[in-house]
XYZ file of C-alpha atoms in Angstrom:
664
model
C 79.557 77.016 143.606
C 81.133 78.515 140.523
C 81.030 75.233 138.608
C 77.306 74.822 139.292
C 76.626 78.397 138.154
C 78.637 77.880 134.961
C 76.784 74.682 134.119
C 73.448 76.430 134.624
C 74.540 79.348 132.390
C 75.740 76.974 129.647
C 72.732 74.617 129.805
C 71.596 73.614 126.309
C 68.508 71.665 127.415
C 65.514 73.513 125.991
C 63.271 71.944 128.663
C 65.482 72.986 131.579
C 65.656 76.261 133.535
C 66.455 78.945 130.946
C 66.674 81.968 133.290
C 70.398 81.497 134.192
C 71.236 81.055 130.500
C 69.354 84.198 129.454
C 70.757 86.246 132.364
C 74.365 85.271 131.619
C 74.171 86.039 127.904
C 72.352 89.317 128.556
C 75.132 90.390 130.945
C 77.849 89.521 128.440
C 76.051 91.243 125.563
C 75.429 94.451 127.525
C 79.060 94.515 128.727
C 80.388 94.090 125.189
C 78.139 96.794 123.747
C 78.958 99.290 126.506
C 82.691 98.541 126.648
C 83.261 99.139 122.929
C 82.862 102.957 123.013
C 84.606 103.056 126.389
C 87.685 101.296 124.998
C 87.758 103.623 121.995
C 87.405 106.614 124.283
C 90.226 105.447 126.537
C 92.452 104.902 123.489
C 91.783 108.495 122.453
C 92.564 109.667 125.992
C 95.805 107.687 125.921
C 96.849 109.401 122.704
C 95.919 112.883 123.885
C 97.626 112.372 127.235
C 100.998 112.575 125.489
C 100.515 116.339 125.431
C 100.844 116.356 129.235
C 104.560 116.849 129.813
C 104.534 115.971 133.528
C 104.751 112.173 133.723
C 103.127 111.889 137.156
C 100.164 114.031 136.133
C 99.736 112.030 132.911
C 99.673 108.750 134.856
C 97.116 110.180 137.292
C 94.857 111.268 134.422
C 95.046 107.800 132.861
C 94.304 106.045 136.170
C 91.298 108.297 136.804
C 90.108 107.728 133.231
C 90.380 103.942 133.574
C 88.554 103.950 136.917
C 85.816 106.168 135.514
C 85.407 103.901 132.492
C 85.044 100.863 134.752
C 82.358 102.576 136.859
C 80.455 103.652 133.738
C 80.708 100.094 132.378
C 79.159 98.601 135.517
C 76.358 101.190 135.815
C 75.313 101.339 132.163
C 75.523 97.555 131.767
C 73.190 97.127 134.745
C 70.750 99.658 133.277
C 70.729 98.017 129.834
C 70.624 94.441 131.096
C 66.777 94.121 131.129
C 66.666 95.152 127.469
C 69.263 92.547 126.538
C 67.468 89.907 128.644
C 64.343 90.293 126.538
C 66.404 90.052 123.347
C 68.311 86.990 124.590
C 65.061 85.329 125.661
C 63.751 85.641 122.101
C 67.034 84.343 120.666
C 66.955 81.385 123.036
C 63.414 80.513 121.990
C 64.126 80.849 118.264
C 67.675 79.533 117.814
C 68.840 78.244 121.172
C 71.533 79.437 123.608
C 74.416 79.052 124.181
C 74.783 76.819 121.117
C 72.276 77.290 118.296
C 70.323 74.225 117.367
C 71.129 74.838 113.690
C 74.380 73.207 112.544
C 74.899 76.018 110.035
C 74.627 78.708 112.719
C 76.987 76.825 115.006
C 79.582 76.676 112.240
C 79.177 80.368 111.431
C 79.379 81.510 115.075
C 82.084 79.204 116.363
C 84.271 78.608 113.291
C 83.790 80.904 110.301
C 83.178 84.148 112.209
C 86.097 83.828 114.691
C 88.526 82.772 111.964
C 87.389 85.586 109.705
C 87.516 88.227 112.437
C 90.997 87.070 113.390
C 92.660 86.486 110.037
C 90.971 88.784 107.515
C 91.930 92.010 109.372
C 95.425 90.578 109.846
C 95.792 90.093 106.103
C 94.397 93.558 105.397
C 96.658 95.341 107.900
C 99.718 93.146 108.308
C 99.756 90.962 105.198
C 103.126 92.408 104.218
C 104.703 91.260 107.490
C 103.195 87.795 107.899
C 106.082 86.196 106.030
C 106.097 82.399 106.131
C 102.932 82.448 108.257
C 100.912 83.751 105.318
C 100.620 80.310 103.685
C 99.110 78.395 106.663
C 96.845 81.333 107.465
C 95.620 81.373 103.876
C 94.973 77.636 103.950
C 93.015 78.034 107.176
C 90.876 80.738 105.579
C 90.375 78.595 102.481
C 89.187 75.530 104.384
C 87.005 77.690 106.618
C 85.293 79.096 103.530
C 84.960 75.623 102.043
C 83.387 74.390 105.278
C 80.933 77.271 105.230
C 79.910 76.409 101.681
C 79.425 72.796 102.706
C 77.269 73.774 105.677
C 75.148 75.920 103.375
C 74.815 72.969 101.030
C 73.666 70.721 103.859
C 71.240 73.316 105.214
C 69.529 74.245 101.972
C 70.018 71.260 99.686
C 68.987 68.119 101.577
C 67.991 66.509 98.308
C 71.666 66.456 97.358
C 72.356 64.040 100.207
C 71.763 60.317 100.379
C 69.513 58.981 103.179
C 72.584 58.318 105.345
C 73.674 61.934 105.111
C 76.506 61.304 102.687
C 76.817 63.532 99.614
C 75.575 62.053 96.392
C 78.326 61.185 93.930
C 77.311 63.854 91.432
C 77.611 66.538 94.143
C 81.188 65.495 94.952
C 82.074 65.489 91.273
C 80.401 68.861 90.788
C 82.320 70.457 93.663
C 85.641 69.018 92.454
C 84.954 70.090 88.888
C 83.960 73.569 90.005
C 87.236 73.993 91.906
C 89.295 72.793 88.935
C 87.448 75.039 86.480
C 87.726 78.043 88.796
C 91.454 77.480 89.232
C 91.958 77.116 85.483
C 89.995 80.249 84.662
C 91.857 82.211 87.342
C 95.245 81.215 85.939
C 94.224 81.757 82.307
C 92.775 85.208 82.930
C 95.283 86.314 85.564
C 97.284 88.596 83.314
C 94.088 90.051 81.795
C 92.981 91.236 85.222
C 95.367 93.998 86.369
C 93.849 94.036 89.824
C 94.945 90.448 90.411
C 98.548 91.166 89.498
C 98.457 94.278 91.634
C 97.134 92.261 94.559
C 100.030 89.821 94.249
C 102.564 92.613 93.895
C 101.159 94.565 96.815
C 101.282 91.552 99.105
C 97.542 91.478 99.707
C 97.615 87.746 99.050
C 100.109 85.189 100.250
C 103.400 86.401 98.802
C 105.335 83.247 99.706
C 102.808 81.050 97.875
C 102.853 83.388 94.871
C 106.649 83.241 94.681
C 106.590 79.435 94.702
C 103.914 79.367 92.009
C 105.995 81.755 89.907
C 108.994 79.439 90.163
C 106.927 76.384 89.222
C 105.405 78.107 86.174
C 108.690 79.564 84.864
C 108.557 77.362 81.757
C 111.554 78.817 79.872
C 113.684 78.949 83.057
C 114.694 82.582 82.566
C 113.959 83.321 86.204
C 110.582 84.987 85.590
C 107.116 83.484 85.206
C 104.416 84.789 82.918
C 101.796 83.946 85.572
C 100.972 85.045 89.115
C 102.370 88.549 88.694
C 105.761 87.380 87.410
C 105.878 89.799 84.492
C 107.387 87.581 81.760
C 105.913 88.635 78.414
C 107.205 85.540 76.581
C 106.605 82.372 78.577
C 108.465 80.098 76.110
C 111.266 82.456 75.038
C 114.173 82.793 77.480
C 115.630 85.688 75.469
C 112.663 87.875 76.402
C 111.878 88.727 80.022
C 112.146 91.696 82.390
C 115.735 90.554 83.102
C 116.913 91.188 79.529
C 118.409 94.316 77.983
C 116.800 95.986 74.989
C 118.298 95.845 71.502
C 117.226 99.102 69.794
C 115.175 99.121 66.600
C 114.858 95.344 66.113
C 111.090 95.277 66.553
C 111.313 93.041 69.629
C 110.438 93.950 73.181
C 113.256 92.123 75.004
C 112.694 93.554 78.492
C 108.879 93.294 78.543
C 108.297 96.993 79.130
C 105.711 97.152 76.355
C 107.736 98.619 73.486
C 110.951 98.239 71.530
C 113.808 100.578 72.348
C 114.898 103.164 69.820
C 118.245 104.855 69.337
C 116.634 107.962 70.772
C 116.029 106.116 74.013
C 119.111 107.469 75.773
C 119.552 109.562 78.877
C 120.275 113.286 78.533
C 123.947 114.116 78.909
C 124.940 115.322 82.347
C 128.286 117.033 82.877
C 129.649 115.216 85.938
C 132.051 117.965 87.020
C 132.139 121.748 87.278
C 135.672 121.770 85.890
C 136.602 125.320 86.860
C 137.195 124.952 90.570
C 140.047 127.249 91.663
C 143.134 125.540 93.040
C 142.547 127.298 96.358
C 139.313 125.364 96.664
C 141.011 122.009 96.179
C 142.803 120.300 99.045
C 143.014 117.035 100.919
C 139.963 117.750 103.026
C 138.812 115.430 105.734
C 135.294 114.147 105.026
C 132.547 113.420 107.542
C 129.449 111.939 105.898
C 126.524 111.808 108.336
C 123.628 109.685 107.067
C 120.495 109.733 109.223
C 118.264 106.795 108.384
C 114.659 107.769 107.467
C 115.119 111.527 107.978
C 112.602 113.718 106.131
C 113.397 117.367 105.330
C 109.827 118.521 105.897
C 110.210 117.590 109.584
C 113.277 119.793 110.054
C 113.154 123.382 111.259
C 116.220 123.895 109.050
C 113.801 123.499 106.137
C 110.119 124.482 106.396
C 108.888 122.684 109.530
C 107.111 124.935 112.024
C 108.316 122.889 115.005
C 111.805 123.413 116.399
C 113.015 119.866 115.933
C 116.494 120.707 114.629
C 117.945 124.063 115.785
C 121.554 122.828 115.620
C 121.049 121.419 112.150
C 119.718 124.830 111.195
C 122.848 126.381 112.668
C 125.003 124.044 110.567
C 123.021 124.992 107.451
C 123.796 128.695 107.976
C 127.425 127.891 107.156
C 126.755 125.439 104.331
C 124.939 124.687 101.115
C 121.384 123.614 101.837
C 119.644 121.799 98.993
C 115.854 121.999 99.191
C 115.142 119.379 96.515
C 117.521 116.472 97.019
C 116.365 112.938 96.227
C 117.633 109.509 97.228
C 117.921 106.788 94.593
C 115.987 104.293 96.675
C 113.746 104.162 99.722
C 115.785 101.367 101.281
C 119.240 101.538 102.839
C 120.433 98.417 101.022
C 120.216 100.177 97.650
C 120.603 103.821 98.635
C 123.908 103.615 100.518
C 125.868 101.763 97.782
C 124.393 104.181 95.236
C 125.465 107.152 97.351
C 129.049 105.909 97.797
C 129.484 104.913 94.155
C 127.787 107.881 92.501
C 125.686 105.506 90.425
C 121.963 104.820 90.395
C 120.950 101.317 91.590
C 119.646 100.364 88.135
C 123.137 100.925 86.664
C 125.066 98.898 89.257
C 126.054 95.245 88.953
C 124.729 93.388 92.005
C 125.021 90.020 93.622
C 121.728 88.226 94.289
C 119.896 87.885 97.576
C 120.089 90.844 99.939
C 121.803 93.265 97.548
C 125.574 93.499 97.548
C 127.583 95.134 94.795
C 130.068 93.123 92.785
C 133.724 93.677 93.652
C 134.186 95.335 90.257
C 131.972 98.254 91.300
C 134.130 101.220 92.376
C 133.300 102.859 95.705
C 134.521 106.100 97.281
C 136.084 104.427 100.353
C 138.338 102.306 98.137
C 139.357 105.324 96.056
C 140.137 107.405 99.147
C 141.995 104.549 100.782
C 144.260 104.375 97.723
C 144.918 108.101 98.170
C 146.161 107.635 101.717
C 142.952 108.367 103.606
C 142.010 106.672 106.847
C 138.514 105.285 106.109
C 135.989 104.369 108.805
C 132.375 103.196 108.720
C 130.346 103.629 111.934
C 127.126 101.591 111.857
C 124.726 99.635 114.055
C 124.626 95.855 114.263
C 121.698 95.476 111.876
C 123.728 97.096 109.089
C 126.739 94.966 110.044
C 124.649 91.823 109.539
C 122.835 92.789 106.354
C 124.988 95.201 104.336
C 128.180 93.195 103.947
C 129.107 94.815 100.642
C 128.913 98.297 102.130
C 131.664 97.410 104.616
C 134.026 95.870 102.081
C 136.066 98.950 101.135
C 136.472 100.549 104.571
C 139.632 100.007 106.606
C 137.727 100.201 109.874
C 134.147 99.136 110.571
C 133.013 100.029 114.082
C 129.659 99.124 115.550
C 127.609 99.350 118.737
C 126.841 96.983 121.646
C 124.176 94.303 121.294
C 120.687 95.620 121.950
C 121.525 99.228 121.053
C 120.026 99.213 117.539
C 117.491 101.966 116.753
C 118.842 104.086 119.648
C 122.576 103.879 119.071
C 123.421 107.500 118.277
C 125.632 108.093 121.298
C 127.727 105.033 120.433
C 128.029 106.137 116.799
C 129.133 109.627 117.894
C 131.693 108.096 120.249
C 133.011 105.913 117.424
C 133.282 108.943 115.126
C 135.263 110.864 117.749
C 137.590 107.896 118.227
C 138.110 107.635 114.460
C 139.004 111.331 114.223
C 141.488 110.971 117.077
C 143.041 107.890 115.453
C 143.439 109.744 112.152
C 145.056 112.699 113.922
C 147.595 110.399 115.558
C 148.388 108.736 112.234
C 148.764 112.085 110.496
C 146.434 111.032 107.679
C 143.230 112.703 106.474
C 140.046 110.835 107.321
C 136.916 109.757 105.490
C 134.240 108.758 107.998
C 130.755 107.586 107.078
C 128.418 107.465 110.072
C 124.995 105.883 109.668
C 122.555 106.874 112.431
C 119.476 104.804 113.264
C 117.941 107.075 115.908
C 115.156 108.386 113.645
C 114.365 104.900 112.331
C 111.154 103.086 113.215
C 110.087 102.200 115.959
C 111.001 105.807 116.915
C 112.152 105.029 120.426
C 115.576 106.718 120.560
C 114.083 109.648 122.494
C 112.875 107.431 125.349
C 114.722 108.096 128.579
C 116.174 111.329 127.196
C 115.342 114.900 128.034
C 113.790 115.818 124.703
C 111.047 118.332 123.986
C 107.620 116.918 123.195
C 106.075 117.705 119.797
C 102.307 116.997 119.977
C 100.669 115.507 116.904
C 97.410 113.776 116.065
C 99.557 110.793 115.007
C 101.549 109.216 117.809
C 104.263 108.002 115.434
C 104.847 111.507 114.093
C 105.197 112.902 117.599
C 107.749 110.197 118.467
C 109.501 110.687 115.116
C 109.921 114.414 115.748
C 111.307 113.742 119.211
C 113.836 111.319 117.727
C 114.931 114.060 115.321
C 115.390 116.450 118.241
C 117.442 113.815 120.043
C 119.736 113.410 117.032
C 119.990 117.182 116.715
C 121.321 117.367 120.278
C 124.011 114.831 119.376
C 124.890 116.823 116.247
C 125.549 119.824 118.478
C 128.096 117.833 120.463
C 129.783 116.498 117.320
C 130.212 119.891 115.658
C 131.510 121.370 118.922
C 134.050 118.563 119.184
C 135.301 119.091 115.606
C 135.850 122.773 116.314
C 137.657 122.120 119.585
C 139.785 119.392 117.979
C 140.949 121.807 115.280
C 139.420 119.758 112.469
C 136.484 121.999 111.573
C 138.272 124.197 109.016
C 139.721 121.183 107.189
C 136.654 118.957 107.125
C 133.856 118.645 104.594
C 130.689 117.888 106.558
C 127.746 116.356 104.701
C 124.444 115.661 106.434
C 121.771 113.739 104.581
C 119.479 110.698 104.772
C 119.504 107.424 102.887
C 115.750 107.783 102.281
C 112.609 109.358 103.717
C 109.704 107.914 105.688
C 106.012 107.225 105.074
C 103.222 108.369 107.373
C 100.221 107.111 105.379
C 100.465 109.790 102.668
C 99.831 106.982 100.190
C 98.460 104.455 102.657
C 101.790 103.036 103.821
C 104.120 103.477 106.762
C 107.858 103.208 107.477
C 109.912 102.869 104.215
C 111.543 100.451 101.737
C 108.344 100.004 99.743
C 107.739 102.929 97.382
C 109.322 105.724 95.357
C 106.781 108.387 96.324
C 108.123 111.783 97.335
C 107.838 111.148 101.083
C 110.078 108.099 100.654
C 112.875 109.673 98.595
C 112.923 113.419 99.334
C 115.850 113.845 101.727
C 117.682 116.677 103.478
C 121.092 117.590 102.104
C 123.417 120.000 103.888
C 126.964 120.264 102.518
C 129.631 122.351 104.238
C 132.872 122.755 102.276
C 135.347 125.127 103.979
C 136.060 128.199 101.894
C 132.739 128.325 100.044
C 129.940 130.738 100.822
C 126.703 129.317 102.242
C 123.582 129.369 100.109
C 120.159 127.799 99.731
C 119.887 125.893 96.439
C 116.568 124.911 94.877
C 117.848 122.953 91.865
C 116.897 119.278 91.937
C 119.877 117.133 92.904
C 120.468 113.463 93.702
C 122.524 111.583 96.266
C 124.558 110.208 93.359
C 125.971 113.751 93.197
C 127.957 113.314 96.418
C 130.692 111.123 94.908
C 131.606 113.492 92.029
C 131.439 116.424 94.466
C 134.065 114.892 96.741
C 136.182 113.740 93.810
C 136.241 117.295 92.479
C 136.770 118.989 95.851
C 139.773 116.787 96.690
C 141.196 116.451 93.163
C 140.847 112.683 93.239
C 141.493 110.575 90.110
C 138.410 110.494 87.895
C 139.475 107.825 85.448
C 137.937 104.412 85.977
C 135.390 105.904 88.386
C 132.229 106.350 86.298
C 129.435 108.333 87.930
C 125.807 108.987 87.040
C 125.595 112.077 89.216
C 126.771 115.637 88.820
C 129.113 117.490 91.151
C 127.199 119.793 93.490
C 129.640 122.536 92.523
C 127.600 122.828 89.317
C 124.238 123.907 90.828
C 126.084 125.863 93.538
C 128.550 127.805 91.366
C 127.172 127.500 87.822
C 123.427 126.745 87.986
C 123.132 127.371 84.264
C 125.124 124.186 83.657
C 122.636 122.129 85.678
C 119.869 120.958 83.315
C 116.418 121.866 84.564
C 114.843 118.749 83.064
C 117.389 116.336 84.549
C 115.797 112.920 85.226
C 116.368 111.525 88.726
C 115.687 107.836 89.283
C 114.567 105.588 92.129
C 114.478 101.803 92.452
C 113.204 99.616 95.277
C 112.231 95.973 95.522
C 111.386 93.289 98.040
C 114.428 92.809 100.254
C 113.293 90.418 102.967
C 112.140 86.912 102.074
C 108.516 86.245 102.952
C 107.389 89.855 102.588
C 105.352 91.214 99.724
C 106.909 90.866 96.296
C 107.274 94.084 94.314
C 109.685 95.911 92.030
C 109.080 99.647 91.756
C 111.006 102.243 89.788
C 110.434 105.926 89.220
C 111.805 108.864 87.280
C 111.452 112.527 88.266
C 111.793 115.491 85.948
C 110.988 119.146 86.441
C 107.441 118.560 85.149
C 106.394 115.027 86.032
C 106.946 112.029 88.265
C 106.415 108.567 86.777
C 106.148 105.576 89.125
C 106.178 102.125 87.553
C 105.468 98.875 89.429
C 106.884 96.170 87.189
C 105.185 93.088 88.626
C 101.667 94.467 88.277
C 102.527 96.665 85.256
C 100.960 99.600 87.095
C 101.913 103.085 85.907
C 101.262 106.281 87.848
C 101.983 109.819 86.661
C 101.946 112.975 88.764
C 102.346 116.656 87.986
C 105.523 117.693 89.809
C 104.575 121.383 89.727
C 100.924 121.473 90.774
C 100.865 118.226 92.767
C 104.103 118.013 94.788
C 102.522 115.540 97.216
C 101.748 113.135 94.344
C 98.107 112.618 95.223
C 96.373 112.763 91.802
C 97.314 110.144 89.207
C 97.095 111.679 85.710
C 98.588 108.782 83.724
C 95.406 108.013 81.789
C 95.114 111.569 80.484
C 98.804 112.017 79.574
C 99.884 109.022 77.456
C 102.651 111.000 75.704
C 104.334 111.930 78.989
C 103.990 108.352 80.226
C 105.665 106.938 77.113
C 108.479 109.501 77.228
C 109.265 108.800 80.879
C 108.998 105.034 80.440
C 111.644 105.329 77.748
C 113.888 107.115 80.248
C 113.298 104.305 82.735
C 114.252 101.770 80.088
C 117.413 103.675 79.195
C 118.429 103.910 82.857
C 118.328 100.137 83.406
C 121.885 99.262 82.406
C 122.696 97.062 85.422
C 121.311 93.760 86.667
C 118.950 95.019 89.354
C 116.111 92.712 88.293
C 118.262 89.619 88.798
C 119.516 90.930 92.142
C 115.978 91.210 93.491
C 115.528 87.438 93.389
C 116.400 85.522 96.530
C 119.187 83.015 96.284
């Protein structure tokens, strides 16, 4: 029976019948070797089959492909089996099958190799997402490596063992001493080895363990350690750490950025308002702010994309201002949305700790408009309801979607917007509605079950992403049609933008919330203000410009509402007033506990882009003119530009963003 066959195949007795053992292992080996290219081929077929629009035909092709692969597997395995039998026969004679006679080989094959094949690729690919599992996985890898070293010791150093097989005392002491010395050297030299700090900051080692070690080694209790990528430049001086503000010209580097601030270290002046807007252009407009999470402009046919993903967005842009170089102030919603609604960069805002929430003292547009008699509504999914509490604080109405609708909730958001418009009409008050759409957000599944055109791509995620954009574009068509039919179109400012971009491995990463590279912060910006001629504007602008734009368009009170941005009326109506060399900032840090620990900031000018990772002290510089994709780091050859831009970064940090990044 089957049990008898299995026992014969797994027989370890070298004097017994070895033919069943050799035959079984030869069959397995040939099947593994043959199936590897077949699996890769079928994966390629699966990806290419997405180009077949007819679902039934695509399924038939996949079924035929799978059946063909199975037939090939059986035939080729049978042909190659004699070759593998000869190889397995030699292995059995030399080492022994199925379990090698050598203890070292058994440990390598059955412990070290499986653990390594399982965990090492997981750390390389998913280390950022392992969270609290990273610590036990790391311990398992550590003890596996220690066991391998011990097996090597036993195999090649028998003289180190006593007759009973126990290790001699000096060997135990040597191993213990070696571990202690190695740990001490690692800690002492950690900050002298930039790659180690970068590895911690990038999450390539156990981030949760690193965070705990940082807390333990925070000697001066200023919240930052000088070890394990913490970034504290003065371990015993609580007045100096990355959390502190600089005092100019005192010869002391308070904020650990590498130099003392000077009086010249100030941001260029930026006129926040146009100031000459005709009275006819000012009125109590309604405002509809549409924020599409993760939407990139280079995937929109309204911009430069060669695929027709957004025809209705393009139609909207024909009657609006379209900004080709608009940048978000963060690559994560938690920082970008408050920045957008306050008109202030994240590094200038006062935050509460934990998942970022602005202090009540921070002024937001919804509160200002509410005081002016506006009906204010925020339409969001349940994820935003749970995590962005501060964003909801100043709205009169917060409407959300049913459970389970996140990442495909556009229809519900549209319905909530329509209801809010109708409610405002009945009340006789103007409305301010902010609608945050998640349909283009990872995992890019909003298009599923919808009649949406397919956009083939060599990357499956990009194809799905483009289809999600097309799905949102269809909903935008309905919304604009409704506003026209409801009689609100001529009295409503419509703004369409994104809170950040999206990564598709341009710099090795995916999704968002991790970097300040161009793909993460370059966003679409379409602004329609009734009464103003449409135009395409190439001046660099920021999402902090939206607040002063609305304040100016609706003649809202400007006192006690400080902004870092500049009204979009300036580049639209008086481009000469918009400074060409205006610095635009980005900040992003670790938001979810257990993920990789990092704190990245950037500044963009007309000539350069500087990206600074604080925890690893890594600086990158890119030529904004000749290298718009930010692929060639020129920091080492341009120290003057690096120093100038780092001074701008230092001058921009007037809030408490560093403290807010710590989990509480």
